[in-house]
XYZ file of N, CA and C in Angstrom:
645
model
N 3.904 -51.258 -5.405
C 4.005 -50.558 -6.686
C 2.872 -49.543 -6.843
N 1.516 -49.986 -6.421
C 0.440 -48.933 -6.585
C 0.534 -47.773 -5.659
N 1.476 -47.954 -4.276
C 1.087 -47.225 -3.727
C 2.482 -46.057 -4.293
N 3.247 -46.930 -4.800
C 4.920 -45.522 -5.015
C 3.854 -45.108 -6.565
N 2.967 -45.641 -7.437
C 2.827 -44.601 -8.354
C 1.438 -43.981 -7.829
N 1.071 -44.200 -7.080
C -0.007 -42.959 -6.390
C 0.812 -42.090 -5.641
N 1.999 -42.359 -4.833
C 2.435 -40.987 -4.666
C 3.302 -40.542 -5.739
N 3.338 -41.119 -6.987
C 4.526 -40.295 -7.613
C 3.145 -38.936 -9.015
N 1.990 -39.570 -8.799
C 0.996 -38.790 -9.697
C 0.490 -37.779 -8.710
N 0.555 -38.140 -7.368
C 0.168 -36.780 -6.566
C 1.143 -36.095 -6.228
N 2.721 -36.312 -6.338
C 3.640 -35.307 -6.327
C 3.520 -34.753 -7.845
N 3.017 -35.436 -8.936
C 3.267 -34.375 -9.923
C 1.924 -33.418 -10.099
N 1.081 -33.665 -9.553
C 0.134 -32.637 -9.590
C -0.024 -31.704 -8.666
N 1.321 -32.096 -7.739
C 1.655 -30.354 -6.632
C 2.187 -29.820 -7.392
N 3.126 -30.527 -7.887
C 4.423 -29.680 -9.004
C 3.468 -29.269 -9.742
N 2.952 -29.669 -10.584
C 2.514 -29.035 -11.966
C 1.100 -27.393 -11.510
N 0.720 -27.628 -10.485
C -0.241 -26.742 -9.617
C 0.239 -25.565 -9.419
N 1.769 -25.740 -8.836
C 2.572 -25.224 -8.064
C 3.382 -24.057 -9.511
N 3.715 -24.916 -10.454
C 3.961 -24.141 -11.583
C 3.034 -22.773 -12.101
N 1.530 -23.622 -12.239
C 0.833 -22.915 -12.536
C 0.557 -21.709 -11.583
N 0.489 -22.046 -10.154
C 0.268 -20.369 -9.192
C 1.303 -19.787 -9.578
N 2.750 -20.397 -9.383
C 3.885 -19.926 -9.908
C 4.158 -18.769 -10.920
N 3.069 -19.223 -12.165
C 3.177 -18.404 -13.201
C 2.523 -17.658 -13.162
N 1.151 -17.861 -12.768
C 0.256 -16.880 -12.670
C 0.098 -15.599 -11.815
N 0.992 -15.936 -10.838
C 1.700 -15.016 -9.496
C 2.309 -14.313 -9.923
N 3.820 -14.835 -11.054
C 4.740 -14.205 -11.653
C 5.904 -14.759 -10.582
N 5.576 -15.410 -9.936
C 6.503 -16.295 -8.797
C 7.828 -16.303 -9.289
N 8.111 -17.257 -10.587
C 9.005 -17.383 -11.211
C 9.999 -16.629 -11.975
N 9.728 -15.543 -12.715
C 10.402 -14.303 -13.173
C 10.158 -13.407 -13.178
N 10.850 -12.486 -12.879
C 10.699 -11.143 -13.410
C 10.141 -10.646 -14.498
N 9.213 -9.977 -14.729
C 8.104 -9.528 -15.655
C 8.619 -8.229 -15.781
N 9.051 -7.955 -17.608
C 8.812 -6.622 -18.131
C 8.133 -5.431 -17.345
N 6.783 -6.214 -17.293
C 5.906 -5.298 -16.936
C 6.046 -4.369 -15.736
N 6.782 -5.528 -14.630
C 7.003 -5.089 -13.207
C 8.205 -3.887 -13.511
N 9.273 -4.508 -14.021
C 10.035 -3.024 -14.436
C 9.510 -1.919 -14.884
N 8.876 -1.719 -15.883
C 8.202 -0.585 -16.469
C 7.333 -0.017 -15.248
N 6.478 -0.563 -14.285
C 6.028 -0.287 -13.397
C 6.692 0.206 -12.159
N 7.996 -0.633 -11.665
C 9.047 0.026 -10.740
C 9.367 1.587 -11.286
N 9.133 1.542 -12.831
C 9.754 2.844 -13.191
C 9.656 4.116 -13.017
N 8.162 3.972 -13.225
C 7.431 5.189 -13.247
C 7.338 5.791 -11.683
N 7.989 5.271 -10.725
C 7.870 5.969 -9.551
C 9.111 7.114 -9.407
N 9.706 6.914 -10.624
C 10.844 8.210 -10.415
C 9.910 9.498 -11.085
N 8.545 9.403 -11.525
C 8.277 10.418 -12.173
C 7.012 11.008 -11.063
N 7.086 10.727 -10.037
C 6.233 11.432 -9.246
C 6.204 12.880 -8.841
N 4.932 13.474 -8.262
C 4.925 14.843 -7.819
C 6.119 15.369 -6.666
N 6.400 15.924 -6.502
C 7.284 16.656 -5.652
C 6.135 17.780 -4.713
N 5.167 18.248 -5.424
C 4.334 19.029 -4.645
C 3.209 18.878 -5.008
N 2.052 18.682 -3.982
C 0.576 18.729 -4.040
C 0.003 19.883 -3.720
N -0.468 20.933 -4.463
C -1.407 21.987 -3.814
C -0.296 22.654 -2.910
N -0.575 22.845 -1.705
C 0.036 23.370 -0.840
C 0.908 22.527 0.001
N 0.991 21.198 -0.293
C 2.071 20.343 0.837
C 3.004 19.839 -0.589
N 4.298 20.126 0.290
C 5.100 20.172 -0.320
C 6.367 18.533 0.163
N 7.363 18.102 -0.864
C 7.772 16.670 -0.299
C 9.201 17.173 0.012
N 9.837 15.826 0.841
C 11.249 16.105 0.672
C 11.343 14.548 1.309
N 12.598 14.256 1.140
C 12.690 12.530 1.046
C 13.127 12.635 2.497
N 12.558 11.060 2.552
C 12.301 10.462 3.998
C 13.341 9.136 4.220
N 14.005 9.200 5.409
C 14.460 7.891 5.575
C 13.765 6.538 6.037
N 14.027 5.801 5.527
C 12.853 4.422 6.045
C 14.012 3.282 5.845
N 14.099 2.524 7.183
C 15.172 1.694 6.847
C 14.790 0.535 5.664
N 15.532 0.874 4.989
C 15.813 -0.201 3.814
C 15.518 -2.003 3.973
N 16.357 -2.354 5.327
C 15.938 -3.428 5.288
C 14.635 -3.707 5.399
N 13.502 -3.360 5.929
C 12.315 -2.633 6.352
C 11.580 -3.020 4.825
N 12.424 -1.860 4.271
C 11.802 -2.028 2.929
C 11.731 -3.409 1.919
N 13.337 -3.947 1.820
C 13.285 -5.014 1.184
C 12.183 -6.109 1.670
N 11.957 -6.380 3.060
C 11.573 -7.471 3.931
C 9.483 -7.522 3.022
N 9.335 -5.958 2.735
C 8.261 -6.058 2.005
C 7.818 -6.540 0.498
N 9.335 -7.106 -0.162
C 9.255 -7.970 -1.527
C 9.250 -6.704 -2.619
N 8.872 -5.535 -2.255
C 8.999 -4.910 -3.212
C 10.393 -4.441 -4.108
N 9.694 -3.982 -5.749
C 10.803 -3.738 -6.383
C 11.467 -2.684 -6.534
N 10.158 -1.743 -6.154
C 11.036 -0.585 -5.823
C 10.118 0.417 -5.191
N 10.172 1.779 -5.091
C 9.724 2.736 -3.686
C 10.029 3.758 -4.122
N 8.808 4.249 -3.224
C 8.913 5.699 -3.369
C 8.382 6.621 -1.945
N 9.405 7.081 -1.095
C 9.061 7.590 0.217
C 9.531 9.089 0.610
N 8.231 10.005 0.629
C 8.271 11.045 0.956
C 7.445 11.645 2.295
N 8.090 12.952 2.781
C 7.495 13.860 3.738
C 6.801 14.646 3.460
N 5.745 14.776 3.548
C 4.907 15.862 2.693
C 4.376 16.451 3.726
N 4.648 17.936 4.003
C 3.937 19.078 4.859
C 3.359 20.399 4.236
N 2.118 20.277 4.706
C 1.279 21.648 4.257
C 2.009 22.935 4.685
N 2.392 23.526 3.849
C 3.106 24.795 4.011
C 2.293 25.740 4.740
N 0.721 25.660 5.085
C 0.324 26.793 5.633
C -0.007 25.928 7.206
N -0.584 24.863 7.260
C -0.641 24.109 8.290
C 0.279 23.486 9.249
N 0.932 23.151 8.821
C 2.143 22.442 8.872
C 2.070 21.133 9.243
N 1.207 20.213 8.883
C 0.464 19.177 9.135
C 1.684 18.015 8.644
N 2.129 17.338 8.676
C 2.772 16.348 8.309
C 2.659 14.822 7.988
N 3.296 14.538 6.915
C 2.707 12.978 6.362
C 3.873 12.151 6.116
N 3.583 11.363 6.546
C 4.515 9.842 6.005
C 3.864 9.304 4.855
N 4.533 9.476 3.330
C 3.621 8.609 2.160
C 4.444 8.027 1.749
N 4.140 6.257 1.433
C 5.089 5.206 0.659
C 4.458 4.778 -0.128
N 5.110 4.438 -1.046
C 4.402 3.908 -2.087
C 5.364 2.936 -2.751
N 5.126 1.641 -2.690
C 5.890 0.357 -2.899
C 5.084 -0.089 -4.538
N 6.443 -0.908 -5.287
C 5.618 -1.411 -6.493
C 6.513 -2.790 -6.166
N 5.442 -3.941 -6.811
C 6.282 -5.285 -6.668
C 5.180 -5.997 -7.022
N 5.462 -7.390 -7.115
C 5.253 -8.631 -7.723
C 3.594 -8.430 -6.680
N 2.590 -9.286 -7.044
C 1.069 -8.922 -6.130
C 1.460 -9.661 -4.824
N 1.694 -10.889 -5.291
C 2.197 -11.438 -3.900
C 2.484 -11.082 -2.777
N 3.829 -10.873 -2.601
C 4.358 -10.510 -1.356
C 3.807 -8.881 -1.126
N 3.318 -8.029 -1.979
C 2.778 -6.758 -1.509
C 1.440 -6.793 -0.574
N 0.988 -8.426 -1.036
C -0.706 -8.408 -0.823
C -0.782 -8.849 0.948
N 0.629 -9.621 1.310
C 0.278 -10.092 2.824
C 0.780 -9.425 3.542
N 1.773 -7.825 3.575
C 2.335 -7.489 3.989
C 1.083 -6.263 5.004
N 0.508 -6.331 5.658
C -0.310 -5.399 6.397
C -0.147 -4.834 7.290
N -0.449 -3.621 7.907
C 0.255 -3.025 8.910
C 0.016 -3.440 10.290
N -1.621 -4.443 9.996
C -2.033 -4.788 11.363
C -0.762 -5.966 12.192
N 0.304 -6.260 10.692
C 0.802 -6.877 10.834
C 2.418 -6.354 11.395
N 2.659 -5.599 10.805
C 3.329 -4.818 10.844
C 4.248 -3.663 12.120
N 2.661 -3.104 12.382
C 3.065 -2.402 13.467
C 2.514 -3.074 14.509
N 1.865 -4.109 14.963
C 1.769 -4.523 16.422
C 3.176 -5.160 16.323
N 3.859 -6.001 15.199
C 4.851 -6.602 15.644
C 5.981 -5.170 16.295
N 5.950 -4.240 15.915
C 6.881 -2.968 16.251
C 5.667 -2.548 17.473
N 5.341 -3.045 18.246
C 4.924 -2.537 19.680
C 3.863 -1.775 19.615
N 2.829 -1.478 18.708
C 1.777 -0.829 18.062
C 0.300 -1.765 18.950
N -0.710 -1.243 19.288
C -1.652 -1.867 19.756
C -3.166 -0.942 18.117
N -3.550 -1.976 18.189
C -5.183 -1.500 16.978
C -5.882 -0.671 18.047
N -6.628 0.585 17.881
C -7.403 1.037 19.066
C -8.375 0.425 18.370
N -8.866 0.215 17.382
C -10.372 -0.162 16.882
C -9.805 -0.980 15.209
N -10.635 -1.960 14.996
C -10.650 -2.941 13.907
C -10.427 -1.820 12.838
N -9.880 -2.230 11.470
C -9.623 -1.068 10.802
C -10.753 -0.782 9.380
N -10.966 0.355 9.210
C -12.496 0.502 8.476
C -12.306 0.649 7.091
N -13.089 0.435 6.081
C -13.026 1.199 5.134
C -13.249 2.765 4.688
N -12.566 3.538 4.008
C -12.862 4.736 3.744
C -12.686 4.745 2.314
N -13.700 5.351 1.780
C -13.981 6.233 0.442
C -13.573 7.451 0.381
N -12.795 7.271 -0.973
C -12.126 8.824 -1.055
C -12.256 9.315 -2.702
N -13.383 10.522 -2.774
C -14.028 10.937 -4.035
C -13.007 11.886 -4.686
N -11.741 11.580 -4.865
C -10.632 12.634 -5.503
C -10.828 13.390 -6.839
N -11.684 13.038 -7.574
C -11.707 13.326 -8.627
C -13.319 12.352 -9.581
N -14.079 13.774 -9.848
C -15.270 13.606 -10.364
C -15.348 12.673 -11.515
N -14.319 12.525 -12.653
C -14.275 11.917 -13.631
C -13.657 10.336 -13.096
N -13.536 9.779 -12.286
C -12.650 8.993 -11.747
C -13.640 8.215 -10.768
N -13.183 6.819 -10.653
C -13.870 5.865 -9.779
C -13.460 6.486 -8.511
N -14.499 6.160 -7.253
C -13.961 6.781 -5.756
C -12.356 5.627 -5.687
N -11.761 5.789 -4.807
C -10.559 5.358 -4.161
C -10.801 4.602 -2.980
N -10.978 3.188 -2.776
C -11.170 2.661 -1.623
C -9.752 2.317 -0.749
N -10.270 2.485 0.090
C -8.881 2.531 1.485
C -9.316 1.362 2.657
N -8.458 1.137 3.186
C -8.279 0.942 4.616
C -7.848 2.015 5.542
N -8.423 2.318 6.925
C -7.744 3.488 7.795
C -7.745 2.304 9.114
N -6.965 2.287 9.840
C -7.007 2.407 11.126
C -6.196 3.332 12.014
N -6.392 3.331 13.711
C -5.345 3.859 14.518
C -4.399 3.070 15.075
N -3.105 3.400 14.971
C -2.125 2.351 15.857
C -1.697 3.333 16.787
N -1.543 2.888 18.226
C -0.831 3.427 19.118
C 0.147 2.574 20.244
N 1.115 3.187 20.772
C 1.888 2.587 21.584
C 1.364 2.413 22.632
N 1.029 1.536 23.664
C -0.020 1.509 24.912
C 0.847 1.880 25.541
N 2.134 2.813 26.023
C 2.400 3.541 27.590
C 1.705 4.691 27.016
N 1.333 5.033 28.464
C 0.984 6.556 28.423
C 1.697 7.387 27.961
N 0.977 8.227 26.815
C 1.671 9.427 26.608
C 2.217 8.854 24.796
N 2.378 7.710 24.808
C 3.152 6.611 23.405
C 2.058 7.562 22.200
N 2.935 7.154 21.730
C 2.845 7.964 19.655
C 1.638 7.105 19.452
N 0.787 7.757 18.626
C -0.624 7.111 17.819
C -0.359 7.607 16.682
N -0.709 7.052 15.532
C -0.454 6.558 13.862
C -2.390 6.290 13.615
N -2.195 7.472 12.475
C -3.365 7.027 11.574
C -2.989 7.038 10.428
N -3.380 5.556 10.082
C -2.483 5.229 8.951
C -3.644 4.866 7.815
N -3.510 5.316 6.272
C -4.518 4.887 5.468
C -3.770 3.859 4.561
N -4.328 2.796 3.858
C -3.684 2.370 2.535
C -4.493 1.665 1.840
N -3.883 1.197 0.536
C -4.824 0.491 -0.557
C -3.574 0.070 -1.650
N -4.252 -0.841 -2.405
C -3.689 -0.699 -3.366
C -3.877 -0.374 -5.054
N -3.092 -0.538 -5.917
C -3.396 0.179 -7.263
C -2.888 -0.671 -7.893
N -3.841 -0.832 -9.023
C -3.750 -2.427 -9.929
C -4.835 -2.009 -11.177
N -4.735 -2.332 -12.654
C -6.022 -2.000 -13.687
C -6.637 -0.645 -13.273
N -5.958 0.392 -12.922
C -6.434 1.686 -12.904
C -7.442 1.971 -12.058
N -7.452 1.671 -11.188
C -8.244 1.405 -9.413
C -7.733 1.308 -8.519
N -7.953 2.510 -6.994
C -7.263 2.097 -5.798
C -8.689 1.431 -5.242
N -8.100 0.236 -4.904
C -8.576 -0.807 -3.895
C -8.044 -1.485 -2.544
N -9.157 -1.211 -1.943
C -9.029 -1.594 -0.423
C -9.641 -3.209 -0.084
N -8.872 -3.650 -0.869
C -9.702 -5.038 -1.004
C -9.556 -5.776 0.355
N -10.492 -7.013 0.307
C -10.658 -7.826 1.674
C -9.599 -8.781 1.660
N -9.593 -9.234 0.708
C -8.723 -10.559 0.131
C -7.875 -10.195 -0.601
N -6.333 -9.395 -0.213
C -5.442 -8.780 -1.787
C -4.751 -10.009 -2.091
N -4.560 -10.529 -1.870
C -3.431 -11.843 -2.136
C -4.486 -12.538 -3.271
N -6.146 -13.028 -2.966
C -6.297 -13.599 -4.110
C -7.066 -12.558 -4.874
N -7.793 -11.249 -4.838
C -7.917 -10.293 -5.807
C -6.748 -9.832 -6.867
N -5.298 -9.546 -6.261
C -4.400 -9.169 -7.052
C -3.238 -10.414 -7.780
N -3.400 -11.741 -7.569
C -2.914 -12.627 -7.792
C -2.254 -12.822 -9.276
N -3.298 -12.175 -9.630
C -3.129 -12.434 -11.764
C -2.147 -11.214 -11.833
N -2.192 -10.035 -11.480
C -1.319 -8.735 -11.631
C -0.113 -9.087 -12.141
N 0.535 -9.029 -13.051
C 2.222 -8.835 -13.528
C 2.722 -7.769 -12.311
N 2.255 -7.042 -12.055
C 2.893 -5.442 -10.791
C 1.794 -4.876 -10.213
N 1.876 -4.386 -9.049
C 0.850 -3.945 -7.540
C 1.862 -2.702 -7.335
N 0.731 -1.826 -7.206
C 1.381 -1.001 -6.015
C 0.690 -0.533 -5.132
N 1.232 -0.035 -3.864
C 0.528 -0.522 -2.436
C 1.266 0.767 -2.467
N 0.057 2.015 -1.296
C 0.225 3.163 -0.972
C -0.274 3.036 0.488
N 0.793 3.562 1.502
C 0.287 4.208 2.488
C 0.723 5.665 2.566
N 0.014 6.341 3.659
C -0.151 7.538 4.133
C -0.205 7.230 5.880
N 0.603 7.990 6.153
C 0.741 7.814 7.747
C 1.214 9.444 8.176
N 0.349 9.353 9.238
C 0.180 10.260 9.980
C -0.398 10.695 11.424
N 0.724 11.416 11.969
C 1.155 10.747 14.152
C -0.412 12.017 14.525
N -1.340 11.870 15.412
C -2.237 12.007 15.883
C -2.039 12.839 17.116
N -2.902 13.529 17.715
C -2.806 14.248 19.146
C -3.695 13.557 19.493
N -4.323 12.153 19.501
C -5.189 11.511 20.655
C -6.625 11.822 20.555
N -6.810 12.840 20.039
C -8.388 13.341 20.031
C -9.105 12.857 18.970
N -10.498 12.605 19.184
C -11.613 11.674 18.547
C -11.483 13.067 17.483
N -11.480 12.362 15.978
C -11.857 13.602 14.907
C -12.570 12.443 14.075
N -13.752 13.336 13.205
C -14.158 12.903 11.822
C -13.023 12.629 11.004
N -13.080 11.254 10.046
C -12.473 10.805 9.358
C -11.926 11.952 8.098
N -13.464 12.917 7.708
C -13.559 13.915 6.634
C -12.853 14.640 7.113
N -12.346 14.737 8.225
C -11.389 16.028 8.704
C -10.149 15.929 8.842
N -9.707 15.010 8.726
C -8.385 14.489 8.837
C -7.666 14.828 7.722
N -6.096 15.012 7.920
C -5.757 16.212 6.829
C -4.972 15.316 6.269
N -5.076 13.589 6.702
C -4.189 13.125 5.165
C -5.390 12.590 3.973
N -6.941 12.827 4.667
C -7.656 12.550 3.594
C -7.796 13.609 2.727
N -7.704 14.736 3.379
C -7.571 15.992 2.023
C -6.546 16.076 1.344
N -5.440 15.243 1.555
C -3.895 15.191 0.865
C -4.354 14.168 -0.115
N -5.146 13.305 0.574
C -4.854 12.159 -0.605
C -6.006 12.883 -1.796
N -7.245 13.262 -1.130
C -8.058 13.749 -2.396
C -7.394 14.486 -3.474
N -6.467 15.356 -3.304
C -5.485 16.132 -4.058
C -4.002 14.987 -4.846
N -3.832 14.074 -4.047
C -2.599 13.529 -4.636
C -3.011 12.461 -5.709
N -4.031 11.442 -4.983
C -4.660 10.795 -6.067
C -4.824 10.666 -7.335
N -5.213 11.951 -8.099
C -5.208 12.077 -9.494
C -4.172 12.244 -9.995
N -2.864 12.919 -9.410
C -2.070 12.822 -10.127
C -1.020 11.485 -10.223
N -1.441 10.731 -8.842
C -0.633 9.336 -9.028
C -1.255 8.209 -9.789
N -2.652 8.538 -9.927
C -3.148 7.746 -11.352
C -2.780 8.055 -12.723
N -2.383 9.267 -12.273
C -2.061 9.716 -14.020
C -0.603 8.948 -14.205
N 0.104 8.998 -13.560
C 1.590 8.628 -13.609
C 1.309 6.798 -13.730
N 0.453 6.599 -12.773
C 0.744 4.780 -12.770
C 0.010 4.506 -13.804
N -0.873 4.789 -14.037
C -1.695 4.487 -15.472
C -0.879 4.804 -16.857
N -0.286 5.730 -16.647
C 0.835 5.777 -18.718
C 1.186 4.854 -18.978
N 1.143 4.711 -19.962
C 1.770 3.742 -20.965
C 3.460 3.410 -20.779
């Protein structure tokens, strides 16, 4: 008897635990909030400065498999450069946005890390906290194979963060949204400052805070 009600008080304090991450995750329902937040990605820029968008295909299943509620995926090329970008921008529950990583991501799609992936600071706007990122390089190891420099972070309480831990930093969030920027490489060692999706993002930044931040 002592031992069926010791396991029947430690099954209810998984359950009742389990409720509580549950809720606090947003595990359990759909949150207002997350809608209103899926929403606002129909009101994005179409053009930054001089790079201009046009919609991108990204397979869908791809997309769902990342939990998000909804997306936003464009091509953005500098009209005088002609530099080209892959930018996504996913909104969804913190959870499943927070474990989804590319280190994870693209080695499973045949991708090798050339180097551990770093933080980068990005000062977009003087009135405005800097923008913390993740960057690394992914490349295909045959010779000659595609290399990806890919940046991301996410956006939560009016801050992009490149956090260490997103799963338990963004945990409390009602809605996350998670931005990458990707962009295919010619192989050659460059400064990070020179890289032309960090001058995209310094320019895009403010205006995707303005949009995710409204009311």
């Amino acid at each position: 008897m002592t031992r069926i009600l010791t396991f029947a008080v430690g099954l209810a304090v998984v359950i009742a635990s389990g409720v509580v991450y549950g809720d606090w995750t947003q595990r359990w329902q759909e949150s207002t909030a997350l809608e209103s937040a899926a929403a606002k990605l129909q009101s994005l820029p179409e053009q930054v400065g001089r790079w201009k968008a046009r919609p991108a295909d990204l397979d869908r299943e791809a997309l769902d498999m990342t939990g998000a509620k909804g997306w936003w995926v464009r091509r953005f090329t500098d009209e005088r450069t002609g530099s080209s970008l892959l930018v996504i921008l996913l909104c969804g529950r913190a959870g499943p946005l927070s474990v989804h990583k590319p280190e994870t991501c693209y080695t499973s799609a045949g991708y090798t890390l050339a180097a551990a992936p770093v933080h980068y600071t990005i000062r977009a706007d003087s009135e405005a906290a800097p923008a913390e990122f993740w960057t690394g390089v992914f490349k295909k190891p045959e010779v000659g194979g595609q290399q990806l420099r890919i940046f991301w972070s996410w956006y939560g309480l009016g801050a992009w963060r490149g956090a260490d831990n997103p799963r338990w930093t963004f945990a409390h969030l009602p809605a996350l949204y998670k931005l990458y920027v990707i962009r295919e490489t010619n192989g050659r060692p460059e400064r990070l400052d020179d890289d032309p999706a960090a001058e995209f993002l310094r320019r895009l930044l403010p205006e995707l805070s303005r949009t995710l931040s409204a009311p």
